[in-house]
Tab-separated table of C-alpha atoms and ligand atoms in Angstrom:
chain	number	residue	atom	x	y	z
A	2	MET	CA	0.211	21.318	23.083
A	3	ILE	CA	-0.734	17.592	24.034
A	4	TRP	CA	-1.342	17.119	27.641
A	5	SER	CA	-4.131	14.689	28.340
A	6	ILE	CA	-6.130	12.306	26.184
A	7	LYS	CA	-8.909	14.971	25.896
A	8	ASP	CA	-6.706	17.249	24.526
A	9	ILE	CA	-6.075	14.006	21.659
A	10	ASP	CA	-9.490	13.396	21.187
A	11	GLU	CA	-10.284	17.170	20.899
A	12	LEU	CA	-8.120	17.271	18.353
A	13	LEU	CA	-8.856	14.369	16.206
A	14	GLN	CA	-12.489	15.188	16.148
A	15	LYS	CA	-11.607	18.646	15.167
A	16	HIS	CA	-10.095	16.324	11.758
A	17	ILE	CA	-12.573	14.128	11.519
A	18	ALA	CA	-15.553	17.115	11.621
A	19	TYR	CA	-13.369	18.961	9.362
A	20	ARG	CA	-12.421	16.136	6.664
A	21	GLU	CA	-16.374	15.388	6.967
A	22	SER	CA	-17.361	18.345	5.983
A	23	CYS	CA	-14.826	18.570	3.154
A	24	LEU	CA	-15.796	17.125	-0.561
A	25	ASN	CA	-12.386	15.357	-0.585
A	26	LEU	CA	-11.137	14.835	-4.894
A	27	ILE	CA	-7.466	13.710	-3.716
A	28	ALA	CA	-6.718	11.326	-6.111
A	29	SER	CA	-4.161	9.121	-3.598
A	30	GLU	CA	-6.928	9.509	-1.049
A	31	ASN	CA	-10.087	6.848	-0.156
A	32	TYR	CA	-12.542	6.479	2.316
A	33	SER	CA	-11.616	2.586	3.975
A	34	SER	CA	-14.811	1.247	5.678
A	35	PRO	CA	-15.904	1.263	9.057
A	36	THR	CA	-14.970	-2.473	9.162
A	37	VAL	CA	-11.226	-2.051	7.350
A	38	ARG	CA	-10.497	0.463	9.936
A	39	ASN	CA	-12.123	-1.484	12.916
A	40	TYR	CA	-9.205	-4.191	12.318
A	41	LEU	CA	-6.151	-2.077	12.464
A	42	THR	CA	-6.509	-2.241	16.206
A	43	SER	CA	-6.112	-5.315	16.746
A	44	ASP	CA	-3.186	-7.474	18.819
A	45	PHE	CA	-0.941	-8.157	15.058
A	46	GLY	CA	-0.134	-4.393	15.710
A	47	ASN	CA	2.149	-5.096	18.997
A	48	ARG	CA	4.153	-8.143	17.189
A	49	TYR	CA	7.464	-7.912	15.269
A	50	GLY	CA	6.972	-10.682	12.692
A	51	CYS	CA	9.372	-10.044	10.494
A	52	TYR	CA	11.789	-12.402	7.753
A	53	VAL	CA	14.903	-11.786	6.507
A	54	THR	CA	15.101	-14.514	3.328
A	55	LEU	CA	11.615	-14.914	1.382
A	56	LYS	CA	10.767	-18.213	4.237
A	57	PRO	CA	8.041	-16.788	5.817
A	58	GLU	CA	8.485	-19.915	7.767
A	59	GLU	CA	11.811	-18.158	8.965
A	60	ARG	CA	10.965	-15.667	11.477
A	61	GLU	CA	12.919	-13.843	13.725
A	62	TYR	CA	11.670	-13.736	16.432
A	63	ARG	CA	8.753	-15.999	18.411
A	64	GLY	CA	5.187	-16.175	18.908
A	65	ASN	CA	4.392	-15.686	15.397
A	66	LYS	CA	2.532	-18.743	14.584
A	67	PHE	CA	-1.197	-17.168	13.792
A	68	ILE	CA	0.920	-14.343	12.601
A	69	HIS	CA	2.209	-16.146	10.011
A	70	GLU	CA	-1.239	-18.117	9.041
A	71	PHE	CA	-2.769	-15.301	8.274
A	72	GLU	CA	0.248	-13.483	6.320
A	73	ILE	CA	0.315	-16.688	4.381
A	74	ALA	CA	-3.242	-15.837	3.348
A	75	THR	CA	-3.887	-12.362	2.919
A	76	GLN	CA	-0.515	-13.055	0.647
A	77	LYS	CA	-2.753	-16.142	-1.452
A	78	LEU	CA	-6.070	-13.386	-1.039
A	79	VAL	CA	-3.940	-10.560	-2.588
A	80	GLY	CA	-2.391	-12.923	-5.610
A	81	GLU	CA	-5.615	-14.266	-6.094
A	82	VAL	CA	-7.085	-10.489	-6.234
A	83	PHE	CA	-4.115	-8.947	-9.073
A	84	LYS	CA	-3.944	-12.434	-10.328
A	85	ALA	CA	-0.346	-13.372	-9.527
A	86	THR	CA	1.652	-16.076	-8.291
A	87	TYR	CA	3.944	-14.354	-5.474
A	88	VAL	CA	3.255	-11.486	-3.245
A	89	ASP	CA	5.274	-9.864	-0.588
A	90	LEU	CA	3.268	-7.216	1.972
A	91	ARG	CA	6.276	-6.419	3.754
A	92	PRO	CA	6.648	-2.987	2.391
A	93	ILE	CA	4.949	0.065	4.439
A	94	GLY	CA	4.265	1.757	1.024
A	95	GLY	CA	3.922	1.747	-2.957
A	96	HIS	CA	7.176	3.530	-2.782
A	97	MET	CA	9.300	1.740	-0.538
A	98	ALA	CA	8.037	-1.365	-3.120
A	99	GLY	CA	9.444	0.901	-5.611
A	100	VAL	CA	12.715	1.191	-4.531
A	101	ALA	CA	12.835	-2.119	-3.474
A	102	THR	CA	12.270	-2.825	-7.280
A	103	VAL	CA	14.601	-0.622	-8.417
A	104	LEU	CA	17.501	-1.357	-6.243
A	105	GLY	CA	17.124	-5.159	-6.451
A	106	LEU	CA	16.604	-5.257	-10.092
A	107	LEU	CA	19.347	-3.064	-11.844
A	108	SER	CA	23.221	-3.239	-11.821
A	109	PRO	CA	25.135	0.171	-11.847
A	110	GLY	CA	25.135	1.987	-14.610
A	111	ASP	CA	21.740	0.881	-15.930
A	112	LEU	CA	19.117	3.241	-17.288
A	113	VAL	CA	15.448	3.371	-16.751
A	114	PHE	CA	12.556	4.948	-18.265
A	115	GLU	CA	10.233	6.439	-15.708
A	116	ILE	CA	7.309	8.753	-15.785
A	117	HIS	CA	8.727	11.827	-14.948
A	118	LEU	CA	6.949	14.601	-12.556
A	119	LYS	CA	6.186	16.736	-15.003
A	120	ASP	CA	3.815	14.270	-16.610
A	121	TRP	CA	2.396	13.571	-12.769
A	122	GLY	CA	5.102	10.522	-12.479
A	123	HIS	CA	5.131	8.999	-9.136
A	124	GLY	CA	8.519	10.504	-8.637
A	125	LEU	CA	11.164	7.144	-7.921
A	126	VAL	CA	14.083	7.029	-9.391
A	127	GLY	CA	14.306	10.777	-10.249
A	128	PRO	CA	14.560	11.531	-6.583
A	129	MET	CA	16.568	8.694	-5.916
A	130	ARG	CA	18.840	10.164	-7.731
A	131	THR	CA	19.133	12.688	-5.106
A	132	VAL	CA	20.608	11.175	-2.600
A	133	SER	CA	23.818	10.517	-2.164
A	134	HIS	CA	25.814	8.572	-5.153
A	135	PHE	CA	22.861	7.420	-7.123
A	136	ASN	CA	23.169	10.082	-9.692
A	137	GLN	CA	26.009	8.416	-10.390
A	138	THR	CA	24.503	4.330	-10.340
A	139	ILE	CA	21.438	4.537	-11.733
A	140	ARG	CA	20.791	6.532	-14.994
A	141	VAL	CA	17.421	8.011	-16.205
A	142	ASP	CA	14.923	9.014	-19.225
A	143	SER	CA	11.628	9.801	-18.981
A	144	ILE	CA	8.331	8.027	-21.105
A	145	PRO	CA	7.078	10.544	-23.722
A	146	PHE	CA	3.765	11.449	-23.502
A	147	ASP	CA	1.412	12.933	-26.302
A	148	GLU	CA	-1.005	16.119	-25.355
A	149	ASP	CA	-3.962	13.873	-24.835
A	150	ARG	CA	-1.730	12.513	-21.923
A	151	MET	CA	-1.853	9.081	-23.313
A	152	VAL	CA	2.300	7.689	-23.566
A	153	ASP	CA	3.223	8.482	-27.155
A	154	LEU	CA	3.893	4.833	-28.127
A	155	ASP	CA	5.693	6.132	-31.342
A	156	ASN	CA	8.186	7.608	-29.727
A	157	LEU	CA	8.558	5.313	-26.838
A	158	LEU	CA	9.766	2.272	-29.167
A	159	LYS	CA	12.283	4.815	-30.689
A	160	MET	CA	13.787	5.793	-27.326
A	161	ILE	CA	13.565	1.553	-26.788
A	162	HIS	CA	15.782	1.089	-29.789
A	163	GLU	CA	18.127	3.985	-29.323
A	164	GLN	CA	18.821	3.464	-25.809
A	165	LYS	CA	18.010	0.220	-24.572
A	166	PRO	CA	16.871	0.341	-21.337
A	167	LYS	CA	17.142	-2.064	-18.588
A	168	MET	CA	14.192	-1.393	-16.795
A	169	ILE	CA	10.523	0.716	-17.802
A	170	ILE	CA	7.830	1.691	-15.158
A	171	PHE	CA	4.877	2.201	-16.442
A	172	GLY	CA	2.106	4.111	-13.721
A	173	GLY	CA	2.057	7.426	-12.398
A	174	SER	CA	0.327	10.349	-9.674
A	175	GLY	CA	-1.988	10.847	-13.100
A	176	MET	CA	-2.935	8.188	-15.363
A	177	LEU	CA	-6.046	9.047	-16.924
A	178	PHE	CA	-5.567	6.265	-19.338
A	179	PRO	CA	-4.150	2.330	-19.876
A	180	GLU	CA	-0.345	2.142	-20.781
A	181	PRO	CA	0.891	0.362	-23.959
A	182	ILE	CA	2.157	-2.850	-21.843
A	183	LYS	CA	1.122	-5.096	-24.811
A	184	GLU	CA	2.611	-2.709	-27.689
A	185	VAL	CA	6.565	-2.954	-25.928
A	186	LYS	CA	6.289	-6.322	-24.691
A	187	ALA	CA	7.699	-8.022	-27.938
A	188	ILE	CA	10.883	-5.780	-27.867
A	189	ALA	CA	11.328	-5.925	-24.126
A	190	GLN	CA	11.651	-9.500	-24.364
A	191	GLN	CA	13.646	-9.467	-27.804
A	192	GLU	CA	16.214	-6.740	-25.649
A	193	GLY	CA	15.589	-7.962	-22.113
A	194	ILE	CA	14.354	-5.507	-20.772
A	195	ILE	CA	12.777	-5.447	-17.414
A	196	LEU	CA	8.905	-3.970	-17.084
A	197	ALA	CA	7.475	-2.688	-14.314
A	198	HIS	CA	4.125	-1.238	-13.103
A	199	ASP	CA	3.062	0.921	-10.611
A	200	SER	CA	0.375	0.104	-10.070
A	201	SER	CA	-0.152	2.648	-6.857
A	202	HIS	CA	-3.579	4.760	-8.361
A	203	VAL	CA	-4.907	2.312	-10.136
A	204	THR	CA	-4.972	-0.687	-7.702
A	205	GLY	CA	-8.372	-0.594	-6.883
A	206	LEU	CA	-9.281	-0.354	-10.292
A	207	ILE	CA	-7.562	-3.444	-11.065
A	208	ALA	CA	-9.168	-5.420	-8.546
A	209	GLY	CA	-12.300	-4.366	-9.854
A	210	GLY	CA	-10.853	-6.078	-13.029
A	211	VAL	CA	-11.972	-2.516	-14.888
A	212	PHE	CA	-8.687	-0.837	-15.653
A	213	PRO	CA	-5.948	-4.156	-17.499
A	214	ASN	CA	-3.693	-5.701	-15.246
A	215	PRO	CA	-0.624	-5.120	-15.583
A	216	LEU	CA	0.613	-8.617	-15.168
A	217	ASP	CA	-1.580	-9.399	-17.476
A	218	GLU	CA	-0.310	-7.063	-20.175
A	219	GLY	CA	3.373	-8.633	-19.644
A	220	VAL	CA	5.077	-6.608	-16.831
A	221	ASP	CA	7.367	-8.463	-14.951
A	222	VAL	CA	6.526	-6.608	-11.860
A	223	MET	CA	3.909	-5.307	-10.153
A	224	PHE	CA	3.861	-3.242	-6.983
A	225	GLY	CA	2.068	-0.162	-5.708
A	226	SER	CA	-0.086	0.882	-2.650
A	227	THR	CA	-2.812	-0.161	-1.218
A	228	HIS	CA	-4.778	3.323	-0.005
A	229	LYS	CA	-5.413	4.991	-3.531
A	230	SER	CA	-8.014	3.696	-5.833
A	231	PHE	CA	-7.978	0.743	-3.606
A	232	PRO	CA	-9.661	1.991	-0.311
A	233	GLY	CA	-7.406	-0.386	2.048
A	234	PRO	CA	-5.228	0.644	5.182
A	235	GLN	CA	-2.091	2.767	4.187
A	236	GLY	CA	0.322	-0.251	2.829
A	237	GLY	CA	2.238	-1.439	-0.463
A	238	PHE	CA	2.923	-4.573	-2.241
A	239	ILE	CA	4.729	-6.552	-5.072
A	240	ALA	CA	2.837	-9.056	-6.876
A	241	SER	CA	4.737	-10.607	-9.625
A	242	ARG	CA	4.621	-14.341	-11.482
A	243	ASN	CA	8.833	-14.396	-11.942
A	244	LEU	CA	10.304	-16.258	-9.103
A	245	GLU	CA	13.836	-15.441	-9.982
A	246	LEU	CA	12.565	-11.000	-9.616
A	247	PHE	CA	10.193	-11.688	-7.234
A	248	GLU	CA	13.233	-13.133	-4.911
A	249	LYS	CA	16.061	-10.514	-5.965
A	250	ILE	CA	13.001	-7.867	-4.959
A	251	GLY	CA	12.667	-9.808	-1.644
A	252	ASN	CA	15.815	-10.089	-0.343
A	253	THR	CA	16.735	-6.184	-0.526
A	254	LEU	CA	13.699	-5.591	0.363
A	255	ALA	CA	14.008	-7.065	3.820
A	256	SER	CA	16.449	-6.206	6.112
A	257	ALA	CA	17.265	-3.146	4.091
A	258	LEU	CA	14.318	-1.105	4.030
A	259	VAL	CA	12.006	-2.745	6.740
A	260	THR	CA	12.195	-4.989	9.447
A	261	SER	CA	8.958	-4.224	11.559
A	262	HIS	CA	6.458	-4.627	8.974
A	263	HIS	CA	3.464	-3.080	11.060
A	264	LEU	CA	1.169	-6.358	10.620
A	265	ASN	CA	-1.879	-4.445	12.211
A	266	ARG	CA	-1.704	-3.884	8.452
A	267	LEU	CA	-2.936	-7.281	7.463
A	268	PRO	CA	-6.420	-7.692	8.853
A	269	ALA	CA	-7.206	-4.275	7.724
A	270	LEU	CA	-6.420	-5.413	4.170
A	271	ALA	CA	-7.700	-8.942	3.952
A	272	VAL	CA	-11.282	-7.097	4.830
A	273	ALA	CA	-10.385	-4.662	2.202
A	274	MET	CA	-9.500	-7.571	-0.345
A	275	LEU	CA	-13.005	-9.142	0.373
A	276	GLU	CA	-14.759	-5.978	-0.139
A	277	MET	CA	-13.371	-5.920	-3.768
A	278	LYS	CA	-13.611	-9.093	-4.775
A	279	LYS	CA	-17.560	-8.669	-3.913
A	280	PHE	CA	-18.005	-5.021	-4.694
A	281	GLY	CA	-14.830	-3.976	-6.933
A	282	ARG	CA	-16.253	-4.238	-10.385
A	283	ALA	CA	-19.639	-2.088	-9.356
A	284	TYR	CA	-17.145	0.215	-7.467
A	285	GLY	CA	-14.526	0.541	-9.892
A	286	GLU	CA	-17.245	1.176	-13.205
A	287	GLN	CA	-18.572	4.120	-10.917
A	288	VAL	CA	-15.558	5.303	-10.570
A	289	ILE	CA	-15.018	5.600	-14.543
A	290	LYS	CA	-18.718	6.831	-15.117
A	291	ASN	CA	-17.814	9.715	-12.386
A	292	SER	CA	-14.556	10.642	-13.578
A	293	LYS	CA	-16.024	11.184	-17.476
A	294	ALA	CA	-19.434	12.574	-15.566
A	295	LEU	CA	-16.945	15.551	-13.620
A	296	GLY	CA	-14.873	16.008	-16.652
A	297	LYS	CA	-17.811	16.246	-19.264
A	298	ALA	CA	-19.155	19.002	-16.541
A	299	MET	CA	-15.533	20.864	-15.934
A	300	GLU	CA	-15.437	21.195	-19.607
A	301	GLU	CA	-19.236	22.215	-19.912
A	302	CYS	CA	-18.694	24.944	-16.662
A	303	GLY	CA	-15.314	26.062	-18.507
A	304	PHE	CA	-12.496	24.503	-17.395
A	305	LYS	CA	-10.073	23.104	-20.299
A	306	VAL	CA	-9.889	19.362	-19.754
A	307	VAL	CA	-6.757	17.182	-20.127
A	308	GLY	CA	-7.855	14.056	-21.987
A	309	ALA	CA	-11.247	16.116	-23.471
A	310	ARG	CA	-10.942	14.623	-27.181
A	311	LYS	CA	-10.573	10.801	-26.101
A	312	GLY	CA	-13.303	11.081	-23.151
A	313	TYR	CA	-11.491	12.788	-19.926
A	314	SER	CA	-10.430	9.774	-18.435
A	315	GLU	CA	-10.022	5.595	-17.392
A	316	THR	CA	-9.247	6.040	-14.472
A	317	HIS	CA	-10.605	7.333	-11.127
A	318	LEU	CA	-8.750	10.991	-11.476
A	319	ILE	CA	-8.814	14.088	-14.513
A	320	LEU	CA	-6.959	16.427	-15.196
A	321	VAL	CA	-7.785	20.312	-16.074
A	322	ASP	CA	-5.428	23.003	-17.078
A	323	VAL	CA	-5.700	25.860	-14.943
A	324	ARG	CA	-2.872	28.229	-15.973
A	325	GLU	CA	-5.433	30.978	-16.940
A	326	PHE	CA	-6.513	30.808	-13.022
A	327	GLY	CA	-2.953	31.921	-12.263
A	328	GLY	CA	-1.563	28.132	-12.066
A	329	GLY	CA	-2.803	24.783	-10.283
A	330	LYS	CA	-1.111	25.432	-6.806
A	331	LYS	CA	-2.979	28.552	-6.480
A	332	VAL	CA	-6.254	27.280	-7.172
A	333	SER	CA	-5.817	24.673	-5.101
A	334	LEU	CA	-5.454	26.882	-2.534
A	335	GLN	CA	-8.384	28.788	-3.057
A	336	LEU	CA	-10.580	25.295	-3.081
A	337	GLU	CA	-9.016	24.207	0.100
A	338	GLU	CA	-11.005	27.219	1.619
A	339	ALA	CA	-14.060	26.582	0.343
A	340	ASN	CA	-13.384	23.215	1.608
A	341	ILE	CA	-13.049	21.372	-1.706
A	342	LEU	CA	-9.570	19.301	-1.606
A	343	CYS	CA	-7.446	18.163	-4.762
A	344	SER	CA	-4.359	18.181	-5.906
A	345	ASP	CA	-1.485	20.570	-7.432
A	346	ASP	CA	0.972	19.143	-9.286
A	347	PHE	CA	3.459	19.150	-6.335
A	348	GLY	CA	6.135	22.069	-7.699
A	349	GLN	CA	6.248	21.373	-11.055
A	350	LEU	CA	5.134	22.950	-14.267
A	351	ASP	CA	2.392	24.101	-12.031
A	352	ASN	CA	-0.466	23.659	-15.166
A	353	GLU	CA	-2.878	21.790	-13.935
A	354	ILE	CA	-4.809	20.272	-11.048
A	355	ARG	CA	-5.409	16.688	-10.155
A	356	ILE	CA	-9.434	15.692	-9.280
A	357	GLY	CA	-9.713	11.862	-7.781
A	358	THR	CA	-13.482	10.089	-7.828
A	359	ALA	CA	-12.473	7.188	-5.846
A	360	GLU	CA	-13.669	9.170	-2.149
A	361	VAL	CA	-16.561	10.582	-3.113
A	362	THR	CA	-17.409	7.723	-4.804
A	363	ARG	CA	-17.350	5.619	-2.066
A	364	ARG	CA	-19.372	8.105	-0.275
A	365	GLY	CA	-22.313	7.435	-2.303
A	366	MET	CA	-22.394	10.203	-5.305
A	367	LYS	CA	-22.880	9.173	-8.750
A	368	GLU	CA	-22.881	10.993	-11.860
A	369	ALA	CA	-25.640	13.661	-11.017
A	370	GLU	CA	-23.020	14.657	-8.384
A	371	MET	CA	-20.391	14.935	-10.244
A	372	LYS	CA	-22.275	18.005	-12.043
A	373	GLN	CA	-22.771	19.756	-8.596
A	374	ILE	CA	-19.404	19.067	-7.834
A	375	ALA	CA	-18.089	21.146	-10.932
A	376	GLU	CA	-20.757	23.936	-10.032
A	377	LEU	CA	-19.142	24.258	-6.904
A	378	ILE	CA	-15.412	24.561	-8.499
A	379	LYS	CA	-16.407	27.102	-11.195
A	380	ARG	CA	-18.129	29.326	-8.247
A	381	VAL	CA	-15.199	29.420	-6.709
A	382	ILE	CA	-12.904	29.454	-9.186
A	383	ILE	CA	-14.803	31.111	-12.299
A	384	ASP	CA	-17.186	33.232	-11.023
A	385	LYS	CA	-14.924	34.632	-7.869
A	386	GLU	CA	-17.698	34.080	-5.866
A	387	ASP	CA	-17.325	34.435	-1.765
A	388	ILE	CA	-15.149	32.053	-0.786
A	389	ALA	CA	-16.625	31.742	2.734
A	390	GLY	CA	-20.316	31.385	1.174
A	391	VAL	CA	-18.896	28.169	-1.303
A	392	ALA	CA	-17.280	26.973	2.157
A	393	LYS	CA	-20.435	26.601	3.382
A	394	ASP	CA	-22.171	25.165	0.955
A	395	VAL	CA	-19.740	22.757	0.093
A	396	SER	CA	-20.241	21.736	4.102
A	397	ASN	CA	-23.350	21.503	3.797
A	398	TYR	CA	-23.154	19.553	1.100
A	399	ALA	CA	-20.430	17.393	2.003
A	400	ARG	CA	-22.639	16.159	5.094
A	401	MET	CA	-25.223	14.577	2.836
A	402	TYR	CA	-22.904	11.980	2.093
A	403	LEU	CA	-21.131	10.183	4.559
A	404	GLY	CA	-22.357	6.899	4.295
A	405	CYS	CA	-19.597	4.021	3.064
A	406	GLU	CA	-20.476	2.169	-0.325
A	407	TYR	CA	-19.049	-1.134	-1.809
A	408	SER	CA	-18.214	-2.151	2.077
A	409	LEU	CA	-18.780	-5.691	4.191
B	24	DSN	N1	2.401	10.091	-5.929
B	24	DSN	C1	1.524	11.398	-4.767
B	24	DSN	C2	0.230	11.244	-4.714
B	24	DSN	O1	-0.044	10.776	-6.088
B	24	DSN	O2	-0.479	11.783	-4.345
B	24	DSN	C3	1.710	10.120	-4.030
B	24	DSN	O3	2.114	8.947	-3.666
């Protein structure tokens, strides 16, 4: 029970001490800098800045003149980093940004291609169809993948020709390699198909210029979150170069999905954007080097790493097939007991674990440390050492890396 400030402090301190003793390999999390965290507590967090139309100057509440100035400036900064003409920072998270994109751009009966949850899709339209009448409103099919977890372009083009979708949403939660957006662009233009990119996982890599910018590749809209490979405050965004589509999405977003857009995110997001402008390339390059090094080290330890033939990964994560060790859920729970945090495939096939390198890279780890991490995972899963003993070693190891690199 919480009776006092002391109770709150004690519980928070327990969490902080616990997380400092863990190796965080959850690909959808990151370690934002103390400066970013500091700017989350500004007075903006007490204010209402909503605007229903796409005219930010037409605020519904009074007292917003500096909030307005700040929001416009942050939109411009984000636009510069993602090379977008139009930016909306009102989505509270990437999922909300995606829902607004789907609802804003599709009509009843339209077909969408997205990445299925079993292929580590984000789960946008699929789960929407479990709500109310959406299963009668939006049709969905899955983008095909090959055994290296690369998009199967031949099959995708065949599906496009045969089924003529209205929208294709690239991007997911287990992306190992860039997608063939350029290769799909011509047919998309010819058939009037909207190309969207759920960039949530790779936002930080795009900001660093080490992952292809989906807008440069030809998507009409990119949306995502700011707290996965991008080490910012939790939140979402929509970015585009197409005003007509951007307006449709923005007018759907507000006020149907969001009114208070949690303004305290904005100064913190601006700091994180400046960090990425300055250090994004170095950070992104190290993240990818670490993913490749971890993939290799895991393979050398005896694990089956997805996409090994293609160099394991070009992103902030690797996928490991752990069926022979009892499946993703069992393995991730065993690793959690050893203070190693990663993800299973969220109740899908239960074949794989996902291991992310963004946070440990921010903490200062490089290729040599990836070997150590693989060895610690092996001790739990393959060698079946006493978990409490490994947990102690993991804690001591993790506590050696409490800094925050690539930050202002
Ligand atoms: N899609 C979930 C993940 O990747 O962990 C969270 O957004």
